[in-house]
Amino acid sequence: MPHLNHQTQTDLSQKEHSHDALSKCELSKESESIWILSENGPFSQSLPGFTPRKVQQQMAQAIEQCIKDKGQLAVEAGTGTGKTLAYLIPALVSQKKVIISTGTKNLQDQLFHRDLPLVVKTLDLPLDIALLKGRVNYLCLHRLDQTLAQGMLESRYQASQIQRLKQWSNTTLTGDLAQSSGLAEDSPLISLVTSTADNCLGNACPDYDDCFLMKARKKALDADVLVVNHYLFYADLSLKEEGFGNLLPEADVLIFDESHQLPDIARSFLGERFSSHQLKSLSQDIKVEYLTNVTDCKSLDDLASQLEKQSADWRLIFGVESGKRENWRFWQQKAEIIEMMTSVTELLEELRLTIEPQLGRSPGLDSCYTRSQVLFNLLTKLMNKPAMDQVQWIETFGKSFAISRTPLEIRKELSELMLRHQGSAWVFTSATLSVGDSLDYFLKELSLEAAKSLILESPFDYPNQSLLYMPRGLPEPNQPFATQQAMEQILPLLEMSRGRAFILVTSYRALEITRDLLQEQICHPILVQGEIPKTELLQTFRDTEHAVLIATSSFWEGIDVAGEDLSLVIIDRLPFSSLSDPVLQARGDYLRSKGRDPFKEFQLTDAIISLKQGAGRLIRTETDQGVLVVLDPRLVSRRYGEDFISSLPPFARTRDLERVENFFKALI
């Protein structure tokens, strides 16, 4: 991977003889990144509106040094720092193999399609860049053909969709379903036309040579710069997919954007998960094998039908409600669940023994044999009581369920995983890593105690651009009708702001209460999460004047609405996680058994970081202006309220409604 090209080096040499660039020249001798991001650097000419920012240069220089030292660095970069350029530039000019991991697929696409091409073009770097997503994002030609052959779709609309997908498969180069496949993100067809680690046939697949996923992985291995997401990164790091854990050993620089998400994602990948979808998928694939390859083995079809029925019956035992519960205690009260698990494991073993004499007749049947064994072993393990430092829990959905076993402490495992890659530079960044003025909580969570840390404040003028309003007379959140009473106080605020508001709530119940109240009381257009897909909902908000959007946790981060479209962000209460969550309950019990305080160790800090994320939706550019409202009296009445406030950007603060009114009048 080369350094800056000859022409750029020549330009730098010319600038070194310029009197105006003398101070920049002196900086450039210490840091190539600082010069690139200076007023005389290449971005000042190529990027419209580019303004040198000291905090951006500081971040780039720190990352440049981290790469040279092969060290570990955590950087909190406030909104407006320009952190993307700050980490891309030192990484790309380092002559190293780079992996960039992001929090979302949207950010992946933005990096690959917009930010990386901009840097590569501006610096004229001949780099091979690749994008790699999880397998559920790529069309599987084999499963598409299977679905077409079965012809057992639920509606004519799905039948027409699958035909359009077949046509698209003949023209797409990547098979990435996000690129004009015509399928919605939540389409039920996705599971029918994509593979999983369980049902993928690997090199035994008849379409292996044309496999979009394999092509993407091969390109990823050969790339100088690879963009992945955190889920895929941990799948690779923990070797969850056989033959896939070979990307990281080749990486010299690993950069994690939106890295505040990493601890929760790490827990999910360091644990184990069994789902009814796995049973249903196995039974369906066995039926396909019976119809196409082993028609002389009717018992396989019968056993597959039994498995599908038992999966559905098992879901009914959990009751009609959706949600999470700690299933070890739950099972003690529901003996039929243990009976069902025993019955399913016996059926899986019977399936395996029935398939065994048929091995070799088709790759798909061989795969079903292996999957039956894997699920048998997993269920057998989950029938045993979890260790003290683990929690086993159930999550139920409308027609399905999942059983997970999650570690309560992840530091040891993460430390061991990172030791495998000691020769690499590790960079972690986000706008929300600190609590108060420290990154200690984040560093401890990821076993990064030896890492260097850097906190860079936003260059935005928060005291003049924004206002934090904490209303008086709010009810305590645990009081009856608290949400209703709190939301009544926002009615005048919505009139002052002329809509143009996000209302971020901490529960679906609060969402429903807020929706019902506002539909009766205000004339502004009201948009509600869940009524239309998220991407469409956000675009509708941007396109609709004076709109009010009501949303839950998925809109607290990764949402960017700049300008006058958003001038008011209302948060219903401090975002402490639900005490009914079985994982949080178990973490709390575990820490208390060790003489530690779960409120201080993770409940408070997690809530502070979540509030910072929600508050971060308000000011996105140096010209944005707006008001943040927190409808929770604990922000003022409790001692820990100051911990929240001190972790937020330096908003001007008020408890007087008149000052809010004057603020909005000044915007008109």
XYZ file of C-alpha atoms in Angstrom:
668
model
C 0.000 0.000 0.000
C 1.758 3.179 -1.160
C 2.245 6.529 0.514
C 1.023 9.787 -0.999
C 1.594 9.811 -4.746
C 4.397 11.671 -6.472
C 2.288 14.699 -7.400
C 1.029 15.140 -3.844
C 4.579 14.878 -2.521
C 5.653 17.499 -5.075
C 2.841 19.802 -3.935
C 3.997 19.355 -0.348
C 7.569 20.218 -1.337
C 6.349 23.406 -3.028
C 4.291 24.358 0.028
C 7.310 23.947 2.290
C 8.905 26.929 0.493
C 5.824 29.080 1.015
C 6.040 31.629 3.828
C 2.291 31.342 4.481
C 2.576 27.592 4.987
C 5.588 27.692 7.314
C 3.693 26.728 10.461
C 1.884 23.962 8.582
C 5.192 22.794 7.179
C 6.557 22.439 10.686
C 3.507 20.421 11.703
C 3.739 18.233 8.628
C 7.228 17.114 9.578
C 5.693 15.647 12.714
C 2.370 14.530 11.290
C 1.444 13.909 7.688
C -2.218 13.756 8.714
C -2.173 17.259 10.199
C -0.867 18.736 6.979
C -3.464 16.865 4.914
C -6.214 18.309 7.128
C -4.737 21.828 7.187
C -5.890 24.926 5.305
C -3.140 24.269 2.759
C -3.765 20.532 2.463
C -5.456 18.752 -0.433
C -8.918 18.683 1.160
C -9.101 22.471 1.340
C -9.098 22.495 -2.475
C -11.127 19.360 -3.233
C -13.849 19.317 -0.567
C -16.406 22.176 -0.738
C -16.944 23.793 2.635
C -13.922 22.115 4.216
C -12.702 23.965 7.296
C -9.589 22.922 9.249
C -10.502 21.833 12.760
C -7.941 21.555 15.512
C -9.796 18.684 17.204
C -9.885 16.765 13.917
C -6.139 17.248 13.475
C -5.509 16.160 17.082
C -7.478 12.981 16.538
C -5.733 12.195 13.254
C -2.304 12.756 14.787
C -3.121 10.517 17.783
C -4.275 7.732 15.459
C -1.201 8.177 13.274
C 0.997 7.686 16.347
C -1.072 4.694 17.513
C -0.522 3.012 14.140
C 3.215 3.622 14.345
C 3.333 2.234 17.899
C 1.009 -0.723 17.125
C -0.874 0.392 20.211
C -4.432 0.743 21.465
C -6.294 4.065 21.453
C -9.833 5.068 22.466
C -11.090 8.451 21.235
C -14.341 10.165 22.120
C -14.887 12.702 19.361
C -17.793 15.062 19.884
C -20.303 15.737 17.108
C -18.731 17.924 14.427
C -15.169 16.724 15.021
C -15.041 15.146 11.586
C -13.900 11.829 13.011
C -14.402 9.881 9.791
C -11.697 11.819 7.938
C -9.636 11.897 11.137
C -9.307 8.111 11.187
C -9.418 7.400 7.450
C -6.494 9.626 6.509
C -3.810 8.245 8.875
C -5.046 4.704 8.230
C -4.964 4.961 4.438
C -1.571 6.631 4.177
C 0.011 4.200 6.670
C 0.869 1.552 4.042
C -0.919 -1.001 6.261
C -3.777 -3.430 5.741
C -6.805 -1.808 7.385
C -10.125 -3.138 8.679
C -12.802 -0.598 9.587
C -15.742 -1.877 11.627
C -18.919 0.172 12.013
C -22.026 0.019 14.133
C -24.586 -0.215 11.335
C -24.971 -1.321 7.741
C -25.966 2.248 6.824
C -22.640 3.567 8.091
C -20.866 0.744 6.256
C -22.475 1.825 2.996
C -21.675 5.490 3.664
C -18.006 4.697 4.278
C -17.653 2.451 1.253
C -19.657 4.457 -1.264
C -18.892 8.026 -0.137
C -16.158 8.654 2.444
C -13.487 6.189 1.330
C -13.738 7.098 -2.385
C -13.417 10.769 -1.402
C -10.163 10.192 0.514
C -8.734 7.838 -2.104
C -9.495 10.283 -4.914
C -8.250 13.363 -3.059
C -4.953 11.738 -2.084
C -4.717 9.711 -5.305
C -4.034 6.487 -3.437
C -4.184 3.309 -5.558
C -5.961 1.200 -2.936
C -8.147 -1.853 -3.273
C -11.214 -1.242 -1.077
C -13.825 -3.870 -0.221
C -17.140 -4.011 1.598
C -18.176 -7.173 3.447
C -21.524 -7.700 5.156
C -23.042 -10.660 6.942
C -24.332 -13.513 4.810
C -28.002 -12.521 5.323
C -27.310 -9.496 3.106
C -26.313 -11.571 0.068
C -28.612 -13.416 -2.300
C -28.038 -17.187 -2.240
C -28.582 -18.513 -5.762
C -29.094 -22.080 -4.554
C -31.818 -21.171 -2.049
C -33.444 -18.838 -4.589
C -33.716 -21.727 -7.046
C -35.044 -24.002 -4.285
C -37.734 -21.473 -3.373
C -38.732 -21.076 -7.013
C -38.893 -24.841 -7.489
C -41.106 -25.334 -4.442
C -43.546 -22.605 -5.511
C -45.101 -22.564 -2.030
C -45.254 -18.823 -1.361
C -47.894 -17.154 0.788
C -49.294 -14.717 -1.781
C -49.264 -13.643 -5.406
C -47.337 -10.567 -4.344
C -44.526 -12.760 -2.944
C -44.597 -14.838 -6.132
C -44.110 -11.707 -8.253
C -41.362 -10.515 -5.903
C -39.451 -13.759 -6.234
C -39.659 -13.560 -10.024
C -38.284 -10.000 -9.978
C -35.530 -11.208 -7.662
C -34.637 -13.939 -10.148
C -34.354 -11.344 -12.928
C -32.223 -9.119 -10.703
C -29.918 -12.061 -9.912
C -28.945 -12.197 -13.581
C -27.727 -8.580 -13.622
C -26.339 -7.838 -10.144
C -22.583 -8.007 -9.698
C -22.593 -8.164 -5.899
C -25.828 -9.900 -4.874
C -26.146 -7.309 -2.072
C -29.879 -7.179 -1.372
C -29.610 -3.518 -0.371
C -28.737 -2.629 -3.955
C -32.041 -2.514 -5.851
C -33.205 -6.054 -5.141
C -36.684 -4.693 -4.499
C -36.977 -6.470 -1.141
C -37.877 -4.527 1.990
C -35.557 -4.930 4.993
C -38.225 -6.915 6.849
C -39.456 -9.005 3.909
C -40.242 -12.634 4.888
C -38.672 -13.684 1.591
C -35.193 -12.787 2.829
C -34.871 -15.948 4.911
C -35.889 -17.990 1.851
C -33.272 -16.531 -0.508
C -30.278 -16.123 1.813
C -28.167 -18.703 3.601
C -27.214 -19.155 7.231
C -24.082 -20.691 8.730
C -26.279 -23.740 9.407
C -27.717 -24.370 5.947
C -24.882 -23.137 3.712
C -23.504 -26.029 1.652
C -20.062 -24.444 1.238
C -17.978 -25.812 -1.611
C -20.488 -28.656 -2.077
C -23.060 -26.152 -3.317
C -23.858 -26.440 -7.051
C -23.704 -22.632 -7.276
C -20.456 -22.271 -5.317
C -18.474 -20.795 -8.224
C -21.101 -18.056 -8.677
C -21.749 -17.489 -4.958
C -21.997 -13.781 -4.167
C -20.930 -14.274 -0.542
C -17.827 -16.251 -1.490
C -16.893 -13.599 -4.071
C -17.300 -10.867 -1.457
C -15.147 -12.796 1.033
C -12.434 -13.413 -1.537
C -12.371 -9.730 -2.409
C -12.211 -8.912 1.304
C -9.139 -11.116 1.752
C -7.342 -9.371 -1.097
C -8.322 -5.802 -0.151
C -6.032 -3.147 1.283
C -8.965 -1.584 3.150
C -11.971 -3.613 4.285
C -15.225 -2.245 5.727
C -17.227 -4.585 7.987
C -19.695 -4.149 10.855
C -19.295 -5.076 14.511
C -21.459 -8.205 14.279
C -19.394 -9.546 11.407
C -16.158 -8.597 13.156
C -17.004 -10.611 16.250
C -18.226 -13.528 14.142
C -14.759 -13.569 12.593
C -12.870 -12.902 15.821
C -14.645 -15.646 17.745
C -14.388 -18.061 14.800
C -18.150 -18.608 14.795
C -18.055 -19.541 11.114
C -15.687 -22.296 10.040
C -13.231 -21.151 7.400
C -14.110 -17.526 7.940
C -11.773 -16.552 10.789
C -8.917 -15.647 8.496
C -9.431 -11.935 7.891
C -8.130 -10.531 11.153
C -4.665 -12.122 11.231
C -3.909 -10.152 8.064
C -4.987 -6.772 9.489
C -2.369 -4.298 10.694
C -4.851 -1.576 11.688
C -8.297 -2.159 13.189
C -10.630 0.832 13.564
C -14.005 0.674 15.310
C -16.467 3.497 14.699
C -19.554 3.760 16.952
C -17.583 1.567 19.325
C -19.871 2.237 22.307
C -21.947 -0.654 20.882
C -19.119 -3.187 21.167
C -19.640 -4.551 24.729
C -23.247 -5.647 24.138
C -22.409 -7.145 20.745
C -19.442 -8.986 22.253
C -21.683 -10.573 24.888
C -24.032 -11.906 22.252
C -21.224 -13.472 20.238
C -19.392 -14.903 23.214
C -22.576 -16.677 24.247
C -24.771 -19.288 22.577
C -28.187 -19.049 20.949
C -30.788 -21.570 19.865
C -33.974 -20.548 18.054
C -37.186 -22.111 16.823
C -36.276 -20.672 13.417
C -33.396 -23.173 13.289
C -35.834 -26.031 13.841
C -38.265 -24.714 11.241
C -35.495 -24.130 8.706
C -34.116 -27.639 9.266
C -37.527 -29.245 8.864
C -38.225 -27.304 5.668
C -34.848 -28.223 4.161
C -35.364 -31.896 5.009
C -38.736 -31.768 3.226
C -37.030 -30.281 0.159
C -34.417 -33.062 0.231
C -37.150 -35.685 0.480
C -39.026 -34.250 -2.521
C -35.932 -33.819 -4.699
C -33.327 -36.391 -3.694
C -34.618 -39.126 -1.343
C -38.235 -39.773 -2.323
C -37.794 -43.380 -1.239
C -37.335 -42.321 2.416
C -40.840 -41.232 3.479
C -39.909 -41.420 7.167
C -37.729 -38.319 6.693
C -40.731 -36.287 5.559
C -42.767 -37.553 8.514
C -40.034 -36.692 11.017
C -39.614 -33.218 9.502
C -43.358 -32.583 9.894
C -43.158 -33.693 13.534
C -40.225 -31.344 14.146
C -42.087 -28.371 12.664
C -45.175 -29.135 14.767
C -43.154 -29.508 17.955
C -41.452 -26.174 17.316
C -44.862 -24.480 17.022
C -46.213 -26.276 20.114
C -43.116 -25.251 22.066
C -43.792 -21.599 21.299
C -47.349 -21.957 22.667
C -46.034 -23.210 26.023
C -44.340 -19.846 26.580
C -47.683 -18.037 26.438
C -48.950 -15.357 24.089
C -46.799 -12.464 25.328
C -43.618 -11.426 23.553
C -40.523 -10.387 25.471
C -37.595 -11.639 27.528
C -37.523 -13.749 30.669
C -34.910 -15.626 32.686
C -35.784 -19.131 31.612
C -34.048 -21.195 34.269
C -36.444 -19.897 36.927
C -39.292 -19.946 34.436
C -38.669 -23.617 33.604
C -38.860 -24.580 37.263
C -42.504 -23.505 37.111
C -43.127 -25.022 33.659
C -42.190 -28.687 33.682
C -43.698 -29.123 30.210
C -40.859 -27.033 28.771
C -38.272 -29.566 29.962
C -40.483 -32.315 28.594
C -40.647 -30.513 25.247
C -36.882 -30.010 25.119
C -36.377 -33.693 25.851
C -38.850 -34.633 23.129
C -37.177 -32.338 20.572
C -33.683 -33.623 21.337
C -34.930 -37.203 20.934
C -36.529 -36.271 17.617
C -33.306 -34.609 16.416
C -31.378 -37.750 17.283
C -33.939 -39.874 15.423
C -33.578 -37.586 12.403
C -29.801 -37.918 12.482
C -29.987 -41.714 12.642
C -32.537 -41.784 9.804
C -30.384 -39.594 7.570
C -27.158 -41.472 8.346
C -27.765 -44.398 5.912
C -28.615 -41.851 3.188
C -25.383 -39.845 3.487
C -23.700 -39.056 0.189
C -26.921 -38.880 -1.835
C -26.904 -35.048 -1.840
C -24.890 -32.216 -0.247
C -28.101 -30.748 1.174
C -28.979 -33.953 2.994
C -25.446 -34.234 4.369
C -25.822 -30.679 5.694
C -29.123 -31.600 7.388
C -27.353 -34.494 9.110
C -24.712 -32.163 10.546
C -27.299 -29.575 11.603
C -29.353 -32.207 13.437
C -26.259 -33.189 15.421
C -25.302 -29.582 16.212
C -28.809 -28.694 17.426
C -28.973 -31.901 19.484
C -25.696 -31.003 21.234
C -26.768 -27.402 21.806
C -30.147 -28.293 23.293
C -28.563 -30.955 25.501
C -26.195 -28.300 26.844
C -29.009 -25.796 27.417
C -30.937 -28.349 29.477
C -28.168 -28.174 32.082
C -28.048 -25.363 34.618
C -25.808 -22.462 33.494
C -22.653 -21.566 35.393
C -22.701 -18.822 38.023
C -21.162 -16.320 35.613
C -23.759 -17.009 32.882
C -27.434 -16.249 32.381
C -29.777 -18.341 30.279
C -32.838 -16.549 28.997
C -35.793 -16.814 26.627
C -36.970 -14.243 24.127
C -40.405 -14.797 22.600
C -41.746 -13.210 19.433
C -45.095 -13.494 17.663
C -44.619 -17.008 16.265
C -41.096 -17.891 17.335
C -38.695 -17.945 20.263
C -34.992 -18.082 21.073
C -32.990 -19.417 24.009
C -29.694 -17.696 24.756
C -26.876 -18.311 27.204
C -24.861 -15.153 27.791
C -21.666 -14.563 29.808
C -21.997 -11.938 32.536
C -18.286 -11.031 32.422
C -16.552 -10.690 29.061
C -13.231 -9.083 29.948
C -11.208 -12.276 30.187
C -12.516 -13.636 26.878
C -11.944 -10.345 25.067
C -8.457 -10.031 26.499
C -7.599 -13.521 25.200
C -9.035 -12.742 21.767
C -7.036 -9.525 21.473
C -3.830 -11.237 22.537
C -3.995 -13.166 19.265
C -3.499 -9.892 17.411
C -0.851 -8.093 19.454
C 0.957 -6.877 16.351
C -1.988 -4.762 15.215
C -2.974 -1.188 16.033
C -6.466 -0.922 17.594
C -8.483 2.320 17.420
C -11.892 2.753 19.087
C -13.956 5.873 18.518
C -17.448 7.235 19.084
C -19.157 10.458 20.064
C -20.283 8.743 23.301
C -17.648 6.797 25.211
C -17.052 8.897 28.317
C -18.887 9.285 31.586
C -18.004 12.672 33.041
C -14.451 13.238 31.879
C -13.277 9.620 31.852
C -13.250 6.659 29.452
C -12.508 4.187 32.252
C -15.888 2.441 32.036
C -15.569 1.731 28.319
C -11.926 0.657 28.629
C -12.686 -1.783 31.450
C -15.652 -3.267 29.606
C -13.447 -4.209 26.648
C -10.375 -5.131 28.697
C -8.456 -2.155 27.301
C -6.935 -0.901 30.543
C -3.554 -0.416 28.847
C -5.002 1.667 26.004
C -4.367 5.376 25.637
C -7.453 7.586 25.710
C -8.395 10.945 24.264
C -11.541 13.057 24.741
C -12.132 15.754 22.130
C -14.973 18.197 22.645
C -17.254 19.168 19.797
C -16.234 22.352 17.957
C -19.888 23.443 17.919
C -20.950 26.465 19.974
C -23.486 24.640 22.151
C -24.079 27.508 24.641
C -25.317 29.714 21.790
C -26.694 27.090 19.397
C -28.766 25.128 21.882
C -30.739 25.079 25.094
C -31.375 22.306 27.630
C -34.834 22.712 29.171
C -35.747 20.867 32.379
C -39.416 21.645 33.165
C -40.616 22.216 36.706
C -43.387 20.245 38.359
C -42.818 16.952 36.572
C -44.152 13.758 38.210
C -41.758 11.039 39.320
C -41.536 8.413 36.548
C -42.929 5.638 38.777
C -46.142 7.537 39.570
C -49.453 6.582 37.911
C -50.112 8.518 34.703
C -46.589 10.021 34.835
C -46.066 9.752 31.067
C -49.460 11.337 30.326
C -48.785 14.255 32.686
C -45.241 14.797 31.409
C -46.315 14.758 27.764
C -49.009 17.363 28.419
C -46.173 19.774 29.208
C -44.728 19.462 25.704
C -47.834 20.764 23.910
C -46.769 24.443 24.141
C -43.219 23.463 23.183
C -44.431 21.882 19.937
C -46.306 25.066 19.093
C -43.205 27.180 19.790
C -41.039 24.969 17.573
C -43.785 24.655 14.914
C -43.396 20.902 15.063
C -39.979 19.961 13.656
C -39.480 17.626 16.615
C -38.242 14.212 17.669
C -39.941 12.717 20.719
C -37.674 9.897 21.923
C -39.320 7.573 24.430
C -37.984 4.689 26.481
C -40.853 2.209 26.006
C -43.519 1.218 23.491
C -46.162 1.994 26.102
C -44.889 5.581 26.314
C -44.949 5.725 22.506
C -48.627 4.741 22.433
C -49.592 7.227 25.164
C -47.729 10.039 23.416
C -49.218 9.210 20.016
C -52.793 9.144 21.349
C -52.350 12.427 23.225
C -50.764 14.337 20.355
C -53.239 13.112 17.756
C -55.979 14.786 19.798
C -54.098 17.952 20.732
C -51.876 19.186 17.875
C -52.352 19.902 14.206
C -48.792 19.096 13.067
C -48.187 15.909 11.025
C -47.415 13.019 13.399
C -45.132 10.161 12.349
C -44.871 7.065 14.540
C -42.180 4.407 14.540
C -43.532 1.031 13.467
C -46.236 2.341 11.147
C -43.879 2.407 8.143
C -40.287 1.121 7.667
C -37.587 3.102 9.490
C -35.807 4.445 6.392
C -39.091 5.550 4.828
C -40.211 7.096 8.115
C -37.057 9.194 8.373
C -37.309 10.363 4.765
C -40.976 11.260 5.278
C -39.946 13.364 8.286
C -37.406 15.238 6.170
C -39.919 15.765 3.362
C -42.827 16.880 5.583
C -42.918 20.427 6.933
C -43.425 20.837 10.689
C -43.536 17.089 11.318
C -43.347 15.434 14.758
C -41.742 11.996 14.940
C -42.322 9.683 17.930
C -39.831 6.834 18.273
C -38.158 4.417 20.660
C -34.573 3.231 21.099
C -33.637 2.608 17.441
C -33.931 6.356 16.741
C -31.704 7.392 19.648
C -28.543 6.919 17.596
C -27.335 6.769 13.999
C -30.038 9.219 12.848
C -28.843 12.410 11.183
C -31.298 15.241 10.427
C -29.468 18.522 9.909
C -30.892 22.012 9.483
C -34.300 23.487 10.295
C -36.185 20.198 9.853
C -35.274 19.303 13.450
C -35.260 22.018 16.106
C -36.646 20.210 19.157
C -35.669 16.886 20.748
C -37.791 15.667 23.662
C -36.728 12.714 25.834
C -39.393 11.244 28.091
C -37.177 9.995 30.922
C -33.619 9.070 31.830
C -32.919 5.905 29.796
C -32.201 3.408 32.546
C -32.543 -0.114 31.186
C -35.613 -2.088 32.190
C -35.179 -3.923 35.501
C -37.244 -6.753 34.015
C -34.505 -7.564 31.486
C -33.186 -11.002 32.521
C -29.610 -10.311 31.451
C -29.451 -7.079 33.441
C -31.065 -8.783 36.434
C -28.503 -11.555 36.307
C -25.609 -9.114 35.896
C -26.860 -7.203 38.910
C -27.241 -10.345 41.042
C -23.792 -11.535 39.993
C -22.097 -8.252 40.886
C -23.894 -8.036 44.222
C -22.709 -11.568 45.017
C -19.171 -10.222 44.495
C -19.796 -7.262 46.822
C -20.017 -4.814 43.909
C -22.635 -2.164 43.093
C -24.429 -2.815 39.775
C -25.993 0.657 39.736
C -22.601 2.349 39.746
C -20.848 -0.268 37.620
C -23.192 -0.373 34.644
C -26.780 0.822 35.146
C -25.908 4.486 35.616
C -23.107 4.565 33.063
C -25.183 2.795 30.386
C -28.013 5.279 30.935
C -25.646 8.261 30.668
C -24.242 7.025 27.366
C -27.768 6.388 26.035
C -28.868 9.909 26.992
C -25.822 11.338 25.231
C -26.810 9.407 22.107
C -30.364 10.733 22.179
C -29.233 14.291 22.852
C -26.798 14.011 19.952
C -29.680 14.008 17.444
C -30.239 17.760 18.006
C -27.125 19.599 16.790
C -25.550 18.034 13.692
C -23.812 21.027 12.033
C -22.266 24.335 13.058
C -25.417 26.189 11.926
C -28.035 24.005 13.639
C -30.008 25.449 16.541
C -32.482 23.784 18.843
C -33.827 22.836 22.258
C -33.308 19.576 24.156
C -36.044 18.734 26.681
C -35.724 16.022 29.350
C -39.042 15.201 31.066
C -37.536 13.523 34.117
C -37.328 15.347 37.471
C -34.498 13.047 38.585
C -32.169 15.060 36.360
C -32.446 17.805 39.009
C -33.675 16.046 42.148
C -31.211 13.158 42.365
C -27.525 13.405 43.110
C -26.682 11.373 40.008
C -28.524 13.918 37.844
C -25.380 16.020 37.704
C -23.510 13.003 36.321
C -25.901 13.045 33.371
C -25.694 16.798 32.859
C -21.896 16.940 33.117
C -21.603 14.219 30.462
C -23.746 16.134 27.949
C -22.347 18.817 25.627
C -22.280 22.285 27.260
C -25.870 23.287 26.484
C -27.167 26.509 27.932
C -29.635 25.429 30.639
C -33.003 26.678 31.842
C -36.075 25.658 33.813
C -38.163 28.597 32.582
C -40.606 28.128 29.718
C -40.372 31.803 28.787
C -36.698 31.443 27.946
C -37.518 28.534 25.634
C -40.154 30.676 23.936
C -37.655 33.493 23.418
C -35.128 31.033 21.999
C -37.584 29.854 19.347
C -38.717 33.394 18.556
C -35.097 34.252 17.780
C -34.992 31.409 15.245
C -37.894 32.739 13.172
